[in-house]
XYZ file of C-alpha atoms in Angstrom:
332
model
C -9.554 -38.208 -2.854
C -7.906 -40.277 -0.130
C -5.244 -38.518 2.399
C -2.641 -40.635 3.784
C -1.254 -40.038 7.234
C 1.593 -38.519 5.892
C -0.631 -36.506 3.126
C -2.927 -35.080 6.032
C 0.101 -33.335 8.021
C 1.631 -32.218 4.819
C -1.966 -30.501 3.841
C -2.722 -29.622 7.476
C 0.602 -27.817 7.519
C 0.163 -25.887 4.273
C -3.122 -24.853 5.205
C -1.790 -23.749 8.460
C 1.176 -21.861 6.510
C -0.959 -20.157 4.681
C -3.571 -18.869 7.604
C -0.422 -17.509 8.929
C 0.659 -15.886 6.070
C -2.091 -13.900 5.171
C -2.378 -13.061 8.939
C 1.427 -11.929 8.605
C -0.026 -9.923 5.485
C -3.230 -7.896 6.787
C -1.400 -7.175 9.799
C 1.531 -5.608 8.000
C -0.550 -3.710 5.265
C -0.452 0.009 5.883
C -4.731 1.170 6.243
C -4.741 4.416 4.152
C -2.257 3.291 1.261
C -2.660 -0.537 1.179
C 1.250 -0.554 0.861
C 2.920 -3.704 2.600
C 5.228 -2.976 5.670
C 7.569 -4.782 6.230
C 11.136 -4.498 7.502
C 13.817 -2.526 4.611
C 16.660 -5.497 6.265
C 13.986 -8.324 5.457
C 11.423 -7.638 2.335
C 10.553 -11.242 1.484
C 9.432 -11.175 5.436
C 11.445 -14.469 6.531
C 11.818 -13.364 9.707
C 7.755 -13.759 10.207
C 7.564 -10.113 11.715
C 4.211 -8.779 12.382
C 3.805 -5.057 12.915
C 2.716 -3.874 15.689
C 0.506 -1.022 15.051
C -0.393 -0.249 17.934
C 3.335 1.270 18.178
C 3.632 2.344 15.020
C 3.098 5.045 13.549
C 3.466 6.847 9.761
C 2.404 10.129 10.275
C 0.415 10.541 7.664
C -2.657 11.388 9.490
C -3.761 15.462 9.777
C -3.121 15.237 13.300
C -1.078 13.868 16.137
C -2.082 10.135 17.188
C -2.072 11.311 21.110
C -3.320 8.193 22.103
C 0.276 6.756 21.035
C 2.316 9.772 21.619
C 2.759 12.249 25.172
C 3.860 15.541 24.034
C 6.060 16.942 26.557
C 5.422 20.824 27.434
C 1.913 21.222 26.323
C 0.989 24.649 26.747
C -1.801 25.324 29.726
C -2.431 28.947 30.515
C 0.099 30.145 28.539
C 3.064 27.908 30.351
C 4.432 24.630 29.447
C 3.273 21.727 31.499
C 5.420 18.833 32.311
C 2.655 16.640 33.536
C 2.526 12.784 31.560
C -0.975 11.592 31.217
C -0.246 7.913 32.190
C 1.643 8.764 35.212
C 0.563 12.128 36.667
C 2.813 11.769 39.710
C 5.978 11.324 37.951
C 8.692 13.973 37.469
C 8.689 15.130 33.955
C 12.443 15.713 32.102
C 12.155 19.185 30.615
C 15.065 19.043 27.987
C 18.954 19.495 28.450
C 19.796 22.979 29.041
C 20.148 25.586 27.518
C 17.121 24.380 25.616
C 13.671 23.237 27.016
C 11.379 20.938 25.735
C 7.988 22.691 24.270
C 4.491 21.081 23.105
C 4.247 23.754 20.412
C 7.582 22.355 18.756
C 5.802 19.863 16.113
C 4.247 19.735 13.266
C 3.186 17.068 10.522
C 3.661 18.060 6.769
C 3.685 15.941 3.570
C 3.085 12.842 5.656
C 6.188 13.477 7.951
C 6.618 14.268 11.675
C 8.725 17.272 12.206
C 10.190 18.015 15.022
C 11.443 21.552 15.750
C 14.326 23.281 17.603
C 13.590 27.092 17.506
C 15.467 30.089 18.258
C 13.006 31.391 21.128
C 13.883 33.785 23.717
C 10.837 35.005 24.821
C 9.687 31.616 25.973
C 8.622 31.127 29.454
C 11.994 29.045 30.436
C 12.066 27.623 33.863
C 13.995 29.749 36.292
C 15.799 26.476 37.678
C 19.250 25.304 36.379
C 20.002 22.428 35.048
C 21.668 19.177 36.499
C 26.020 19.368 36.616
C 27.553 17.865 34.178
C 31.031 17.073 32.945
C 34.164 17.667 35.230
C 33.499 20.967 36.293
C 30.501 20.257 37.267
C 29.239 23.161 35.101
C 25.035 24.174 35.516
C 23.580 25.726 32.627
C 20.689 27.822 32.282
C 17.087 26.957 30.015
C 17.457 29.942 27.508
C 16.868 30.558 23.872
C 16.482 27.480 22.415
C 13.363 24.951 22.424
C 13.238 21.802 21.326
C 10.725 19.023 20.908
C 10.441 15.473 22.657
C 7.887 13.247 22.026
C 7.198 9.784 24.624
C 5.726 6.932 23.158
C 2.760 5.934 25.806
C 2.901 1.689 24.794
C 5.394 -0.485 25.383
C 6.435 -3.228 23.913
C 9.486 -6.143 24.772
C 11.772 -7.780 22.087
C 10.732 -6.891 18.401
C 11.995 -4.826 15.213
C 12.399 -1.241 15.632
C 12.532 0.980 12.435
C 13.011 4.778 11.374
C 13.361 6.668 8.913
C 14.590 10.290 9.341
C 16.744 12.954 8.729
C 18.595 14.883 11.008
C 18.193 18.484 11.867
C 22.015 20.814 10.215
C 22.565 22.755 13.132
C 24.336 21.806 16.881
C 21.907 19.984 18.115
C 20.867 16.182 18.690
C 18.101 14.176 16.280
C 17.330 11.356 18.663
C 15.881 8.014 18.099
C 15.845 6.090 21.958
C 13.824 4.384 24.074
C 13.006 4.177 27.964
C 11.874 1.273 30.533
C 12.243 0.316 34.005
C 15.797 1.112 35.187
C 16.518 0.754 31.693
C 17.730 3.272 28.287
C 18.775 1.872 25.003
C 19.643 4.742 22.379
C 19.150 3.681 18.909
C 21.002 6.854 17.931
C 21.285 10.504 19.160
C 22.479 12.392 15.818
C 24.575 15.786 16.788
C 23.578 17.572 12.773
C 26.446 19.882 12.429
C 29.965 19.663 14.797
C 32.230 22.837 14.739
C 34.710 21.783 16.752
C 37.925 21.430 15.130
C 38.794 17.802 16.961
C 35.119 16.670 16.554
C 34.510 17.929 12.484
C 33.755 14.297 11.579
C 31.120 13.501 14.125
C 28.344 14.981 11.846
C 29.032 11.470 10.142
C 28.799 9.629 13.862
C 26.449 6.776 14.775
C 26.885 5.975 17.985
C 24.357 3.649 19.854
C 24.352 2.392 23.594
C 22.381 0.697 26.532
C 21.990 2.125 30.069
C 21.624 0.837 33.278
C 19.778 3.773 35.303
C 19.563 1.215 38.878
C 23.583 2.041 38.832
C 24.575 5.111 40.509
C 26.817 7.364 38.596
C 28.274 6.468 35.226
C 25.473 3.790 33.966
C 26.815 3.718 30.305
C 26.949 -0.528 30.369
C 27.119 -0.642 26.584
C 27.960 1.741 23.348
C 29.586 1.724 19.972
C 31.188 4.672 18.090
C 31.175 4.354 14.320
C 31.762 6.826 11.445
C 29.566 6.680 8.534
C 30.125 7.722 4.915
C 27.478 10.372 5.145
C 26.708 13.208 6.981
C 23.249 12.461 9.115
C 21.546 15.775 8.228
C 22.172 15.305 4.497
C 19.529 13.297 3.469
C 16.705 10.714 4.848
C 18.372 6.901 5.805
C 16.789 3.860 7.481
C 17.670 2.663 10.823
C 16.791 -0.598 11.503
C 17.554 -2.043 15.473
C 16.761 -5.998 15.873
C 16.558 -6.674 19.669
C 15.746 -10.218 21.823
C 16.671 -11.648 24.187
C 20.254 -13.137 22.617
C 21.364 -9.407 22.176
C 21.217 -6.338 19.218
C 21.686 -6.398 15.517
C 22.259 -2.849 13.872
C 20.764 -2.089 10.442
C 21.508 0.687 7.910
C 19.651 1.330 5.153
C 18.449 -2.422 5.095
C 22.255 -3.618 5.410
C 23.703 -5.446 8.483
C 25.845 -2.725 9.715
C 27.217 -4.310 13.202
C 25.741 -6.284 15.697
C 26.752 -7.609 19.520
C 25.416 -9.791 21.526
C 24.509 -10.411 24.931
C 27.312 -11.913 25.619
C 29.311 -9.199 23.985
C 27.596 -6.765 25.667
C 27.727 -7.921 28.886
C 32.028 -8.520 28.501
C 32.100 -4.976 27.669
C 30.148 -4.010 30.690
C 32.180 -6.309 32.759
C 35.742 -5.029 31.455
C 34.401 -1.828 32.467
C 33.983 -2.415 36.595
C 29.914 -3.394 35.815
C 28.104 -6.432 36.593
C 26.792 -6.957 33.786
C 25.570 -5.191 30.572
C 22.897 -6.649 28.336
C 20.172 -5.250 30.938
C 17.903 -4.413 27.612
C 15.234 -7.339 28.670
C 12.336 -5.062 29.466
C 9.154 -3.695 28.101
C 10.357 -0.341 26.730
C 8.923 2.937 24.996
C 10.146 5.021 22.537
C 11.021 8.419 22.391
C 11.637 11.222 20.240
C 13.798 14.737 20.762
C 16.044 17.197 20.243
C 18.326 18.287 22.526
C 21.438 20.364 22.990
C 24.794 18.931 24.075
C 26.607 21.577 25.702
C 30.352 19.670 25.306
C 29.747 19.680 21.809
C 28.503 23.296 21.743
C 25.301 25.104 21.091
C 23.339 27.826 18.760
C 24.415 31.163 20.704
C 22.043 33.201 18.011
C 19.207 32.630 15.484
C 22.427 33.059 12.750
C 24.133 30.533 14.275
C 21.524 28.316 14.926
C 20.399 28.818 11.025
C 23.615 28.324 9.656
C 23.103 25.541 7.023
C 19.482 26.119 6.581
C 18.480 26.305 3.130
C 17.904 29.582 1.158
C 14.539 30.663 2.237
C 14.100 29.524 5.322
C 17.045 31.364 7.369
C 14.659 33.707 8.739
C 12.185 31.327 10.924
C 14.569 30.784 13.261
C 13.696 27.089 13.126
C 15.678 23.733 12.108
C 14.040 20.410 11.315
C 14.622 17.020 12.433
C 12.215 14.776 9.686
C 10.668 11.217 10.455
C 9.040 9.617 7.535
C 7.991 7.061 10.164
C 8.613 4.874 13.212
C 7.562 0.939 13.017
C 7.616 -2.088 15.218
C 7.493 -5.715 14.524
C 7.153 -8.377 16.648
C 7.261 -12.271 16.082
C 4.063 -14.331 18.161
């Protein structure tokens, strides 16, 4: 058969189409279930995304992928140790008082991570108090309550971030964030169950936001405050964060739910006495938690703390924040 010119680049450029699509394809099929993984905002894939797997992560393994994750407060000798394996010499952030970050505060079940906050006064707290906060300048003690936080060890720049979880029913945070140089973007920090009388609705609150941590003070460049029509702690949603260099979309359960962009975000930061805001332009790593927000109040017993916990399990003492799982694409 005889290719013209015009035939040639038309054949040359389905052939090509095709290599990439079946690249596109193994690198987005899931090893142990063959499944295809793609993004829940774009299931035909015509954004091109390619998972990074390396990032990744479904849980559905019988143990912790270490080699992806740093557990902070790994018991050693019967203590927590705050020491992270990729950088020994840096300081270690042991949780938001009253409650500390411990390694034992995980576990995987029915291909899910769990993450735990536990009612646990005979843990070896640290003796220190923690940093002032609010307008008092108030310190509070590590007591009672642990909590898990989990530090993704590779980073990646620019890409598709996307989780699926539930967050924990009590008065504490299910958080969903990431850390780079200078640099924080929170994808969401979920506070389960508000008893407050002013703050009753925030159990519904998605609130996202970008830091600048080279500016002294109040580095808050960027956030949004939005109400949802569920509670967060209800039931499993996906949360689905598309991020480049032109600025953030925000997904919910596969929907647009709002977006900004840098030049948004950077007006914002501006109208606020900041230089500028969309700072989000570096390789970052993500990280997982529970903490307690002392402003919005915290478990003072095991009751307390157990409060909406199903029948059956108000006696562990323990409330659950659930990930299904936590992918990444990127485009080449």
């Amino acid at each position: 058969m005889m290719i013209t010119t015009r035939n040639t680049s038309v054949f040359c450029t389905a052939v090509l189409s095709l290599f990439f699509v079946k690249c596109v394809s193994q690198n987005n099929i899931n090893e142990t279930s063959g499944k295809a993984l793609l993004p829940l905002s774009d299931p035909t894939n015509k954004g091109q995304w390619i998972l990074n797997t390396t990032v990744s992560d479904e849980f559905d393994a019988p143990i912790l992928d270490e080699n992806k994750w740093y557990v902070v407060g790994k018991f050693k000798d019967g203590k927590p140790e705050y020491k992270h394996p990729d950088l020994p010499n840096k300081k270690v952030w042991i949780g938001r008082a009253p409650s500390q970050f411990s390694g034992n505060n995980y576990r995987l079940e029915n291909s899910k991570l769990i993450l735990e906050t536990k009612w646990e006064p005979d843990f070896p707290f640290s003796k220190d108090l923690d940093k002032p906060w609010g307008k008092d300048n108030a310190r509070s003690k590590f007591e009672n309550l642990t909590t898990a936080c989990l530090i993704g060890r590779k980073f990646f720049q620019y890409g598709y971030m996307e989780i699926k979880s539930k967050a924990a029913d009590a008065e504490v945070t299910s958080a969903f964030w990431a850390m780079g140089q200078g640099l924080e973007v929170d994808m969401f920090e979920h506070f389960g169950d508000h008893r407050q009388p002013s703050k009753l609705a925030l159990d519904k609150e998605l609130w996202w936001s970008i830091h600048d941590w080279t500016v002294k003070g109040n580095n808050s460049v960027y956030t949004e405050h939005h109400i949802l029509d569920f509670r967060v702690a209800d039931a499993f949603h996906t949360y689905g964060v598309e991020w480049d260099q032109n600025g953030i979309k925000y997904y919910i359960d596969g929907k647009l739910f709002t977006e900004a962009s840098k030049e948004k975000i950077d007006s914002w930061a501006i109208s606020k006495g900041f230089q500028k805001g969309y700072v989000a332009t570096k390789p970052i790593s993500i990280w997982l938690d529970q903490e307690t927000f002392p402003w919005h109040g915290v478990p003072d017993s095991k009751e307390d703390l157990e409060l909406n916990s199903p029948d059956g399990k108000k006696e562990d003492g323990i409330v659950d924040f659930e990930i299904e799982y936590v992918r990444v694409w990127q485009k080449k």
